[in-house]
Tab-separated table of C-alpha atoms in Angstrom:
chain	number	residue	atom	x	y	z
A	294	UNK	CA	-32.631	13.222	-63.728
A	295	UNK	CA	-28.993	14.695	-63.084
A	296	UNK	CA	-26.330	13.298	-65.014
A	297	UNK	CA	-23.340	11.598	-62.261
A	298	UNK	CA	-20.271	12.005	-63.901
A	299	UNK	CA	-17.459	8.928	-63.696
A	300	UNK	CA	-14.955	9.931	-60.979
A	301	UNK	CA	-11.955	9.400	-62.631
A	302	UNK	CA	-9.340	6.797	-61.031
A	303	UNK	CA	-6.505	8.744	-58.898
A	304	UNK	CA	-4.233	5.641	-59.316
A	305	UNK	CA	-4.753	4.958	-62.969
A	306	UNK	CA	-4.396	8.696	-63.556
A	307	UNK	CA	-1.027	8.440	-61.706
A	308	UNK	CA	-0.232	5.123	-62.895
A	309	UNK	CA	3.677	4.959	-63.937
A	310	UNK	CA	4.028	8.464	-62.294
A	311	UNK	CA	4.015	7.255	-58.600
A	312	UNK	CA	7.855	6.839	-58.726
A	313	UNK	CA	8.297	10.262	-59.534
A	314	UNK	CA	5.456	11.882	-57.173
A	315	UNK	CA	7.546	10.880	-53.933
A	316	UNK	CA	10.693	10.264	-55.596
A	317	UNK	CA	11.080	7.296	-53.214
A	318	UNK	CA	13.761	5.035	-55.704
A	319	UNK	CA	15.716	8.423	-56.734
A	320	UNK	CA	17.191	8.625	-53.304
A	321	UNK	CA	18.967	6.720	-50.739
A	322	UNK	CA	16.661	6.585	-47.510
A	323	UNK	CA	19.320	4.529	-45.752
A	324	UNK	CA	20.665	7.889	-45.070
A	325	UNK	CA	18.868	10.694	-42.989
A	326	UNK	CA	17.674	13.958	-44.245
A	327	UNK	CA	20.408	16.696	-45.134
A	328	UNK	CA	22.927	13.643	-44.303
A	329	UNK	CA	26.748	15.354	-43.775
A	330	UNK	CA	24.886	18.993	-42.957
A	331	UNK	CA	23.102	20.312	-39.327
A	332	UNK	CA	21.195	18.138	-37.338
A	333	UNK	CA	17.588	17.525	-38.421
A	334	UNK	CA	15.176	18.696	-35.927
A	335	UNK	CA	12.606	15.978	-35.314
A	336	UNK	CA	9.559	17.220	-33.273
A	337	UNK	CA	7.932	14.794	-31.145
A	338	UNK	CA	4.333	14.828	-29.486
A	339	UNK	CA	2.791	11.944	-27.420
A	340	UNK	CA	-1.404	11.213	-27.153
A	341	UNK	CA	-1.285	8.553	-23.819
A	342	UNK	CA	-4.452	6.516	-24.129
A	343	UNK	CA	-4.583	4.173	-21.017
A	344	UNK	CA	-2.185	3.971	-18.524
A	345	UNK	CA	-2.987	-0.082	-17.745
A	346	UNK	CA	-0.820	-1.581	-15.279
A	347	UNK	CA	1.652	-0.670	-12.718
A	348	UNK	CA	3.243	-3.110	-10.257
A	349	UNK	CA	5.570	-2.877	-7.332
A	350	UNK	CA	7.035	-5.885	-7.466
A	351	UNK	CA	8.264	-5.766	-11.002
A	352	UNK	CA	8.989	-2.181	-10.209
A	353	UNK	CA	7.156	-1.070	-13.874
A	354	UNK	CA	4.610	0.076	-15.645
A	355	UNK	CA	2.767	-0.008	-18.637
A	356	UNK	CA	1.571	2.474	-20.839
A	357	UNK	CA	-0.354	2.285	-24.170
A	358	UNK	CA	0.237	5.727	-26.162
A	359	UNK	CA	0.118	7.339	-29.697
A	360	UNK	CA	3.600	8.722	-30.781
A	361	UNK	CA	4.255	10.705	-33.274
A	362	UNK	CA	7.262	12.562	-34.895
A	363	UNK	CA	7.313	15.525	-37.232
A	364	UNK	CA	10.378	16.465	-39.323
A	365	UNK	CA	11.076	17.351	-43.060
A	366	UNK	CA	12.510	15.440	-46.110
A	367	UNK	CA	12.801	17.207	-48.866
A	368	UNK	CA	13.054	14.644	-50.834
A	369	UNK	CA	9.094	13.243	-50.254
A	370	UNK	CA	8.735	17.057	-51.394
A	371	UNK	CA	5.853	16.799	-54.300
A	372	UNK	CA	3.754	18.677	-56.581
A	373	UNK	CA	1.064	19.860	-55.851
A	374	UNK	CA	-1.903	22.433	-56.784
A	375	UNK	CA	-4.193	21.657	-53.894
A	376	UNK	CA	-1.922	21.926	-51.257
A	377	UNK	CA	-3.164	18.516	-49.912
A	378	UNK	CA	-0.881	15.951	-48.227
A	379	UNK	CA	-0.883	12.446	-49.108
A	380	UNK	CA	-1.682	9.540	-46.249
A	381	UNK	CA	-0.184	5.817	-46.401
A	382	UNK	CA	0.067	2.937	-44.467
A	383	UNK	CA	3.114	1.253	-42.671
A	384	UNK	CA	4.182	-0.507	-46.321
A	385	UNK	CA	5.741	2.258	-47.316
A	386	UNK	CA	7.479	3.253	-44.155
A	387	UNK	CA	9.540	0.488	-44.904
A	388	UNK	CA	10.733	2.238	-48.184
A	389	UNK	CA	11.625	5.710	-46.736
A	390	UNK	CA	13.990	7.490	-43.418
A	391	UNK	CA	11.942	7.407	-40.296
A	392	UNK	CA	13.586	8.831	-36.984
A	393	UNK	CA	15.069	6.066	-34.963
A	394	UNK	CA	13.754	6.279	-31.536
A	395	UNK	CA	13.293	3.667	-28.989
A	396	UNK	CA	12.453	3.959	-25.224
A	397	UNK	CA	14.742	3.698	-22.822
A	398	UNK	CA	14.786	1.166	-19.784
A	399	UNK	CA	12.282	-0.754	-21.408
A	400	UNK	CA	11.529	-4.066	-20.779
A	401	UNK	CA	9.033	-4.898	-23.725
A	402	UNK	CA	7.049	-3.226	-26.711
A	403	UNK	CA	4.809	-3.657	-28.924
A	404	UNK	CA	3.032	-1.624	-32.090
A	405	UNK	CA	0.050	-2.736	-32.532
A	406	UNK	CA	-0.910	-4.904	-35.892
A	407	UNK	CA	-4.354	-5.568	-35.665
A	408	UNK	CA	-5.863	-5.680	-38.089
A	409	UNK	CA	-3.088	-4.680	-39.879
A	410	UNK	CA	-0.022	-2.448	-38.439
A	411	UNK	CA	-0.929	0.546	-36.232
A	412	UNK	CA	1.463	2.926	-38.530
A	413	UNK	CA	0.472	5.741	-40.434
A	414	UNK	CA	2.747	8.359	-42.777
A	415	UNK	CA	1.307	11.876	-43.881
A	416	UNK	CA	3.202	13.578	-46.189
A	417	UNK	CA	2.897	17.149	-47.326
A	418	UNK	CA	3.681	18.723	-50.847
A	419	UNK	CA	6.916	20.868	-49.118
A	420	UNK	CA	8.033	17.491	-47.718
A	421	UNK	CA	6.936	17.532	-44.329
A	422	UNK	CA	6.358	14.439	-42.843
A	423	UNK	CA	4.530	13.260	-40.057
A	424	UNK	CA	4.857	9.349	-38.625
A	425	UNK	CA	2.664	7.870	-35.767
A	426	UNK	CA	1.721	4.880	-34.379
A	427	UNK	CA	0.277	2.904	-31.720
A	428	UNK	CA	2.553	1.342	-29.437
A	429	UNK	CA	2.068	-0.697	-25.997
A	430	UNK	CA	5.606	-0.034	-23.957
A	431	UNK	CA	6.470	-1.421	-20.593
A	432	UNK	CA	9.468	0.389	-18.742
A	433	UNK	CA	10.966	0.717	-15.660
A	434	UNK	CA	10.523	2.689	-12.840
A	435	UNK	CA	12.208	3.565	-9.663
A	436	UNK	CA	9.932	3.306	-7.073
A	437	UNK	CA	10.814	4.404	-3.098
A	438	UNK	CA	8.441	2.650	-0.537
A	439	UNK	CA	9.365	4.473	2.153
A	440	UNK	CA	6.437	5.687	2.774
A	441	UNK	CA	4.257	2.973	1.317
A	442	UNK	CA	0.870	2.555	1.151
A	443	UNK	CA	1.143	6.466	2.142
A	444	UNK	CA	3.446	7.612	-0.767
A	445	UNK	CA	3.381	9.175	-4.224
A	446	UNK	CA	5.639	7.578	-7.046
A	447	UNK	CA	7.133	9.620	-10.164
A	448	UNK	CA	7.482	7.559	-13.616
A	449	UNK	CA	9.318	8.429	-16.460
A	450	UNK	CA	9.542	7.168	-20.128
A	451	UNK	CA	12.547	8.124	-22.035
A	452	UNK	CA	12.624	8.744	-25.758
A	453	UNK	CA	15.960	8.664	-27.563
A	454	UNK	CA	17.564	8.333	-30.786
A	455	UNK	CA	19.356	5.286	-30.784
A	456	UNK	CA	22.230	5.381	-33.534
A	457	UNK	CA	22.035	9.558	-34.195
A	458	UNK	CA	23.728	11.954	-31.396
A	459	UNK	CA	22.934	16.006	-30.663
A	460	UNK	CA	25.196	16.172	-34.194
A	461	UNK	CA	23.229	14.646	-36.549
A	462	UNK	CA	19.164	14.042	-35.082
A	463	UNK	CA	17.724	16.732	-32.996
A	464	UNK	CA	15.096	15.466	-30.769
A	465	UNK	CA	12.462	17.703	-29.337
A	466	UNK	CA	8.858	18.203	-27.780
A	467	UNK	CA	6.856	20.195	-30.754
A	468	UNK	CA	4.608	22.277	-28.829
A	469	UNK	CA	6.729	22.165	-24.692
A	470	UNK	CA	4.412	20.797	-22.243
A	471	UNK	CA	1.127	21.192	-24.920
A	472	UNK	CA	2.845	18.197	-26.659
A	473	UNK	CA	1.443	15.581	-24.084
A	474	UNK	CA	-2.321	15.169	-24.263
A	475	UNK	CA	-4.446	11.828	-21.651
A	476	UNK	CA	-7.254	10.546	-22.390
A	477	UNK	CA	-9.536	12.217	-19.334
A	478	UNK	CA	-11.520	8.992	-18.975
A	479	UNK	CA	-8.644	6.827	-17.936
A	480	UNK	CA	-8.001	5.595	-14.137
A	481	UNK	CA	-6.478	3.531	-12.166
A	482	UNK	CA	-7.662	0.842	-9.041
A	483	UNK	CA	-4.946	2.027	-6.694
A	484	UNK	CA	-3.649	5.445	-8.209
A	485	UNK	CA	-5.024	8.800	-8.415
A	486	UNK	CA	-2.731	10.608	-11.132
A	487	UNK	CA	-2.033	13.758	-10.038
A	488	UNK	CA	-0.400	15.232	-13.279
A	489	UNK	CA	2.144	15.214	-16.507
A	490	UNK	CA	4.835	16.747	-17.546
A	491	UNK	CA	7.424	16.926	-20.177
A	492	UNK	CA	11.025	17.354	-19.692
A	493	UNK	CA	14.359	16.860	-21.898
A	494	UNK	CA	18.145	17.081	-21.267
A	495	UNK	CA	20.942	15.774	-23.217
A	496	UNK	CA	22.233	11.687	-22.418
A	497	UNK	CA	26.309	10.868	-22.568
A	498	UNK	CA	27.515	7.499	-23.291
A	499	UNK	CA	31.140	7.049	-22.709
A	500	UNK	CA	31.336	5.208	-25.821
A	501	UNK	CA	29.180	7.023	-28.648
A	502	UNK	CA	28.668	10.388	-27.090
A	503	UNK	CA	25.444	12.866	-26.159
A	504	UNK	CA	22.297	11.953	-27.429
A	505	UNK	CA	19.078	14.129	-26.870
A	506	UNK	CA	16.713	12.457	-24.534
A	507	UNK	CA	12.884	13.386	-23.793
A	508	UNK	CA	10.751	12.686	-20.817
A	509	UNK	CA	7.264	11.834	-20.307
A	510	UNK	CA	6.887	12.429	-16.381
A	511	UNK	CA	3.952	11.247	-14.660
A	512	UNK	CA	3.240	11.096	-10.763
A	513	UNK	CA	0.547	8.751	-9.271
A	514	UNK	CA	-0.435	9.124	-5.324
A	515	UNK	CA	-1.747	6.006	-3.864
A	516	UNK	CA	-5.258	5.317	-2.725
A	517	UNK	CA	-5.224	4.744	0.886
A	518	UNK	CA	-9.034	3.173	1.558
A	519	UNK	CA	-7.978	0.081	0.248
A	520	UNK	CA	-5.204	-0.690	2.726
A	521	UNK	CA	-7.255	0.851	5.336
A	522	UNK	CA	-9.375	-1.646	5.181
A	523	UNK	CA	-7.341	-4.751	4.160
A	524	UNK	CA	-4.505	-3.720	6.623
A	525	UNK	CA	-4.535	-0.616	9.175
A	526	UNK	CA	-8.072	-1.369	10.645
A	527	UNK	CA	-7.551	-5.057	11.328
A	528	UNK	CA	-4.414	-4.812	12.927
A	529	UNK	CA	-6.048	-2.169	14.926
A	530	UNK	CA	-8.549	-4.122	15.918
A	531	UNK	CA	-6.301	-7.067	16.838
A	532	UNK	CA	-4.491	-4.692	19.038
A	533	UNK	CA	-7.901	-3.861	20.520
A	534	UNK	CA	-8.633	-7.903	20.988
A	535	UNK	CA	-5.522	-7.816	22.875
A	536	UNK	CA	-6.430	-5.704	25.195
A	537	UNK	CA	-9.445	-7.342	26.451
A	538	UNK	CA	-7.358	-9.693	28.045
A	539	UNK	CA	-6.788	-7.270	30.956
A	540	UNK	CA	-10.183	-7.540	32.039
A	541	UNK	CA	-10.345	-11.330	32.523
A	542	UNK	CA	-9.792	-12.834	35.598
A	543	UNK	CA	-5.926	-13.391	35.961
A	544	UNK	CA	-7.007	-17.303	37.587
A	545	UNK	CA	-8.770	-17.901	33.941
A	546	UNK	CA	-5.643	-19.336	32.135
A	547	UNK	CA	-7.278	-20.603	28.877
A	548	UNK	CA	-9.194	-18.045	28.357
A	549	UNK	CA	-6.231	-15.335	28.140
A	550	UNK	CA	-3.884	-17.705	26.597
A	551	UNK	CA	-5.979	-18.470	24.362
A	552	UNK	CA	-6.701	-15.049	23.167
A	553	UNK	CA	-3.385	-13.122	23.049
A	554	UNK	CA	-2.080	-16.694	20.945
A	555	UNK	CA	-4.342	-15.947	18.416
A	556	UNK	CA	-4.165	-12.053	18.122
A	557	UNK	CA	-0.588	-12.964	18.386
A	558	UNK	CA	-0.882	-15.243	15.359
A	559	UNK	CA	-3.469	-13.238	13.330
A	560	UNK	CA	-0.850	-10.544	13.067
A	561	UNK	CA	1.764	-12.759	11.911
A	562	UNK	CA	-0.705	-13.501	9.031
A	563	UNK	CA	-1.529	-10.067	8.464
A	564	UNK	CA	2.110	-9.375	8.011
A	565	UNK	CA	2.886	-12.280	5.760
A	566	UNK	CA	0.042	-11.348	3.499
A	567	UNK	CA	0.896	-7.389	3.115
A	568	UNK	CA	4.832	-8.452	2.531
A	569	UNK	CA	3.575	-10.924	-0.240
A	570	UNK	CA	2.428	-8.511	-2.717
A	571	UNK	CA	5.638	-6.108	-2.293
A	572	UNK	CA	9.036	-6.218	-3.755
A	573	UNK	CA	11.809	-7.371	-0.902
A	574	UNK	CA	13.459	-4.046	-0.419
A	575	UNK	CA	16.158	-3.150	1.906
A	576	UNK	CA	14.848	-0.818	4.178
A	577	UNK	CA	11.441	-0.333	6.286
A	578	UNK	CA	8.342	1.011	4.980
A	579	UNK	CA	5.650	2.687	6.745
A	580	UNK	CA	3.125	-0.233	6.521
A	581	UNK	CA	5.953	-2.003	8.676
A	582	UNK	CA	5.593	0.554	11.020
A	583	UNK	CA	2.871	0.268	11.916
A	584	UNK	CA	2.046	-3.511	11.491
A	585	UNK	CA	5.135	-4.434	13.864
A	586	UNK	CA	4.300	-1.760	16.394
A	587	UNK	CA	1.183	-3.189	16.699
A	588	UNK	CA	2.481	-6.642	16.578
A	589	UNK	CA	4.462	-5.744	19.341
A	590	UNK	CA	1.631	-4.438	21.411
A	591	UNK	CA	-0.128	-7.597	21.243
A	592	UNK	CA	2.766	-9.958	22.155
A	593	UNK	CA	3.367	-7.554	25.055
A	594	UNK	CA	-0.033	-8.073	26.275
A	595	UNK	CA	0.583	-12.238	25.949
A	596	UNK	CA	3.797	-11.111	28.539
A	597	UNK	CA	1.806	-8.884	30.690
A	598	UNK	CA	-0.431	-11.655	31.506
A	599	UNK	CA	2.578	-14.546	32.296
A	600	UNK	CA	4.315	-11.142	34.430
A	601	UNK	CA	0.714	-11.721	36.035
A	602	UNK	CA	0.745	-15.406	36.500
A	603	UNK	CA	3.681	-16.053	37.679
A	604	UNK	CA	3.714	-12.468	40.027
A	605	UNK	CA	0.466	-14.505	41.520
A	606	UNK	CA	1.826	-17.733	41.713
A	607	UNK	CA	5.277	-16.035	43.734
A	608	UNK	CA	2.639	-14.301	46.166
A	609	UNK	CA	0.551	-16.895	47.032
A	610	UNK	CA	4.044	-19.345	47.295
A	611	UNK	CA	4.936	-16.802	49.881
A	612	UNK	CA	1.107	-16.487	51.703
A	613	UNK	CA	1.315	-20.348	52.067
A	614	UNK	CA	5.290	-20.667	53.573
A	615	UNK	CA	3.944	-17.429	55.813
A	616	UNK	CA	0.748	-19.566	57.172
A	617	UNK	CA	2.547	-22.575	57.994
A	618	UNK	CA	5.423	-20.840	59.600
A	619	UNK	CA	2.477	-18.789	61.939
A	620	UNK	CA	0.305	-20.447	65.239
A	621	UNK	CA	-2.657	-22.268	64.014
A	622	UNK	CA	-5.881	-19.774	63.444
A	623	UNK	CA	-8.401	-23.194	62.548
A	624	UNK	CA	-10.552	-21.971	64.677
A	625	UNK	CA	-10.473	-18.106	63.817
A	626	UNK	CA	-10.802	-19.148	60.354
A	627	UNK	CA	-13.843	-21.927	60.778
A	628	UNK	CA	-15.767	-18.838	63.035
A	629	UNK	CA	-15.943	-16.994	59.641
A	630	UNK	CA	-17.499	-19.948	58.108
A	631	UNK	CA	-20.029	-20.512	60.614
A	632	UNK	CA	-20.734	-16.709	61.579
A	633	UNK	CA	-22.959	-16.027	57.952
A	634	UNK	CA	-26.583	-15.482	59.567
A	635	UNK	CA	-25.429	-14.675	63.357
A	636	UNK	CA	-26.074	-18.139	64.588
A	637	UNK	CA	-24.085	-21.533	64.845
A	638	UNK	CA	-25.701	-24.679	63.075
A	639	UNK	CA	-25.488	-28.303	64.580
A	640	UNK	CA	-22.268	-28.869	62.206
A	641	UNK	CA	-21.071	-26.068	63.815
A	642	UNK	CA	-21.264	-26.499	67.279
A	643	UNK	CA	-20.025	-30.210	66.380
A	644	UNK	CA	-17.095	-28.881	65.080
A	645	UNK	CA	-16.408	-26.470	68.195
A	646	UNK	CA	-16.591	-29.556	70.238
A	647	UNK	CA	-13.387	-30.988	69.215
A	648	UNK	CA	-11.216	-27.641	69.600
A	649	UNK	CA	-8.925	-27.323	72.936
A	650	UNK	CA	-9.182	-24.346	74.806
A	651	UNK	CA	-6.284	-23.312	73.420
A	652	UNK	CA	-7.298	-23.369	69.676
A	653	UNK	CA	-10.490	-21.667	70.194
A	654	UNK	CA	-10.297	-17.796	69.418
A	655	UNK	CA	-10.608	-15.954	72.504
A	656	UNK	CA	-13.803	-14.877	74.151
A	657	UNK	CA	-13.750	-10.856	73.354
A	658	UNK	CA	-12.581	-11.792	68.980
A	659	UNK	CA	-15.475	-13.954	69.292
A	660	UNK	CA	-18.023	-11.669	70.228
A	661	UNK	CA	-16.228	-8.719	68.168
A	662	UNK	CA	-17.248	-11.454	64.989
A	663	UNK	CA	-20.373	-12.201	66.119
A	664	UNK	CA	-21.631	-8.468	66.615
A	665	UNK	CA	-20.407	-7.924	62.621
A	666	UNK	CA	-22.368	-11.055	61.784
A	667	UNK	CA	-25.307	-9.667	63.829
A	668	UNK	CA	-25.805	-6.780	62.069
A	669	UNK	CA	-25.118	-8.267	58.502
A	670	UNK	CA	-28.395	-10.784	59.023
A	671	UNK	CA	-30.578	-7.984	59.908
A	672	UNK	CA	-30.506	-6.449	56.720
A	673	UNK	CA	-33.979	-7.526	54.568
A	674	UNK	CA	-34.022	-9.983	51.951
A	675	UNK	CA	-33.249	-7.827	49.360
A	676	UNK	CA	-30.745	-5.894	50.417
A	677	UNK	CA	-28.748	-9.629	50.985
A	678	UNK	CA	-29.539	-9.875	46.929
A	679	UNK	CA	-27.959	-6.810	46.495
A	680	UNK	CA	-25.171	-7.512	48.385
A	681	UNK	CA	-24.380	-10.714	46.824
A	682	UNK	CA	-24.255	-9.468	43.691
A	683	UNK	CA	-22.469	-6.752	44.776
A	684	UNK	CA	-19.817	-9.527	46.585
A	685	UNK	CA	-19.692	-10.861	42.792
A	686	UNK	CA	-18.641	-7.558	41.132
A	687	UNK	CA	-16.114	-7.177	44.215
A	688	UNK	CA	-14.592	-10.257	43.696
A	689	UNK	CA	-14.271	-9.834	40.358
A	690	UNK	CA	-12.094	-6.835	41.397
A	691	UNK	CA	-10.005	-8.144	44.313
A	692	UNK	CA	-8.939	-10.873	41.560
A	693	UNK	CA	-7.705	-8.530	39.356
A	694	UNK	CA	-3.893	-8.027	39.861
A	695	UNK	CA	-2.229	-4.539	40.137
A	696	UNK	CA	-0.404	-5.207	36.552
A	697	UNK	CA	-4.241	-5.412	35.000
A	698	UNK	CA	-5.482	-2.129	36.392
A	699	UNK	CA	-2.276	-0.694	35.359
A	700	UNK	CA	-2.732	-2.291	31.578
A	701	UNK	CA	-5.995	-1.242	31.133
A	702	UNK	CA	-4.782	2.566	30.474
A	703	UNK	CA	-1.119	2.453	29.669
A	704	UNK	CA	-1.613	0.127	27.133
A	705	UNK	CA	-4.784	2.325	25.142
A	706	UNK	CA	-2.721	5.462	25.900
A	707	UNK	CA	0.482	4.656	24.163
A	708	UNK	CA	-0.950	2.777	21.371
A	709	UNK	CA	-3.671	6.435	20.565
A	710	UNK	CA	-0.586	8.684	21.049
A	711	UNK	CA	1.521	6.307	18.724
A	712	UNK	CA	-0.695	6.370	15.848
A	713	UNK	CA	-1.309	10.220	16.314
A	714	UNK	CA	2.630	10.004	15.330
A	715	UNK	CA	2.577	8.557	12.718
A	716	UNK	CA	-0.580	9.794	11.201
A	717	UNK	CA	1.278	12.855	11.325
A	718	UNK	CA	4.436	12.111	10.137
A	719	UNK	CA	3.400	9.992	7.212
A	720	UNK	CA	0.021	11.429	5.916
């Protein structure tokens, strides 16, 4: 059988000698690399693992991402024969220089400790050095909802030295744009990210001076299903609901009040909700648009129909003063009653009994109704079917007032050549 030979103990072996290997109490880490000489250049490079939040109320978002810096300290310089760097944990972070960088217009961040702190440092036998860790960051960003839910937002986080300017820490991306990897698999519910990009530029503070500041740039276009669904189709549809109204008979009051109150009111709601979920800016967004256009298309329908009741109610006011200020026509008017079939029933010729001379309609109209009459009750049995439903479908029409007919196309028109507007204006 093969002989296994003991492995002997690397930390034994360089037991006593770890002080010297990275030289970590010979120095004075409070101060940076080549302290009093050129800047250090500190190369940065960012692996974003989930992008997991972004809200529009708090105007944020929040990013979980691997940073890592890259710079050289010469003395973490070791010797070495294999060429091999050394890995530790975040305990002896604590004990060396690290670049200080911290994100700007942050509202929160954390490195991750579990199970014990995210932090790793690799350092190589020429005293390169690289630092990463796992951090969780939630920052700011300006968002414009102009346009919203039809827009595209552009997010930035900002990396920055805080106490070292240009003069003493150089910050840069290692590798240009190549320095920002994503996870492929990540997504988000309402965003479809459309790419990212590095940038950098120097910062000036009045006070402390230029700083070098890099950019992670991201921009995010909005899924628009969702709020087609939730918002643009059911206010369409109210709008639709509205319009119904126009073909009900103008003398059925509860029916149309009824039904432009609650379009009326299920818009309101519709409104409320969608304005409850943004941020209260100062200006109008597209959803607004489009929401109080179509509000306003379904209270204008409510006012078409009391233009229509009251337009009514003036017009048979003036009918009524216009028959009582005219010469009686009782008995014009009860020969149109009794004329239906041609012939005059008992009732009938009852009634005639009790008219004057005077109030009867002359001899020659008489006849002239009669004749009509006549040739009305000859038609077959069938053809009187027809004709009543016919009389149904004509009534139906004579009550409809001018404002209706009118209604029924203006109103469909404007409302299909105001969202081909803005379709094309905001999409």
């Amino acid at each position: 059988s093969p002989i296994y030979r003991k492995n002997h103990d690397v930390t034994k072996t360089w037991k006593g000698k770890t002080k010297q290997l990275l030289s970590v109490h010979d120095h004075d880490f409070s101060m940076r690399p080549a302290f009093g000489g050129p800047a250090i250049p500190v190369g940065v490079d960012v692996q974003i693992e989930s992008l997991d939040s972004i809200s529009e109320v708090d105007m944020d978002f929040t990013m979980t991402l691997y940073l890592r810096h890259y710079w050289k300290d010469e003395r973490l310089s070791f010797p070495s024969i294999t060429n091999k760097s050394m890995t530790f944990d975040g305990r002896l972070v604590k004990k060396i220089w690290v670049p200080d960088v911290f994100f700007v217009h942050s509202k929160r961040s954390i490195i991750h400790d579990t199970t014990t702190e995210n932090i790793m440092l690799r350092v190589f036998p020429d005293g390169h050095v690289l630092y990463s860790m796992r951090i969780t960051v939630t920052a700011m960003c300006n968002m414009d909802f102009s346009h919203f839910p039809l827009d595209s937002q552009t997010c930035s986080l900002e990396l920055e030295s805080y106490a070292y300017t240009d003069e003493d820490l150089m910050l840069y991306w290692k590798n240009g744009n190549e320095s920002l990897k994503t996870d492929e698999k990540f997504s988000l519910s309402q965003f479809v990210i459309q790419k990212f990009h590095t940038t950098s530029r120097l910062a000036f503070y009045s006070s402390t001076g230029w700083y070098n500041r890099l950019y992670i740039n991201f921009t995010l276009r909005r899924h628009i299903f969702f709020f087609l669904l939730q918002t643009y189709f059911p206010a369409t549809l109210m709008v639709m609901l509205s319009w119904v109204s126009f073909w009900i008979d103008h003398r059925a009051v509860p029916a149309r009040v009824s039904l432009g109150i609650t379009t009326v009111l299920t818009m309101s709601t519709i409104i409320t909700g969608v304005n409850a979920s943004m941020p209260r800016v100062s200006y109008i967004k597209a959803v607004d648009i489009y929401l109080w256009v179509s509000f306003v298309f379904v209270f204008l329908s409510v006012l078409e129909y009391a233009a229509v009741n009251y337009l009514t109610t003036a017009q048979e006011w003036k009918q009524r003063k216009l028959r009582e200020r005219s010469p009686c026509t009782c008995g014009m008017l009860h020969s149109k009653t009794m004329m239906l079939n041609g012939n005059y029933s008992d009732y009938d010729a009852n009634s005639l009994a009790g008219y004057t001379r005077n109030q009867m309609v002359p001899e020659e109209e008489r006849q002239e109704k009669i004749v009509v009459h006549l040739t009305v009750s000859n038609e077959s049995h069938s053809s009187r079917k027809r004709g009543r439903k016919s009389h149904v479908g004509l009534r139906i029409i004579q009550n409809t007032h001018a404002i209706d007919k009118y209604s029924r196309s203006v109103f469909p028109g404007t409302y299909i050549f105001f969202n081909l507007i803005y379709w094309c204006v905001f999409s």
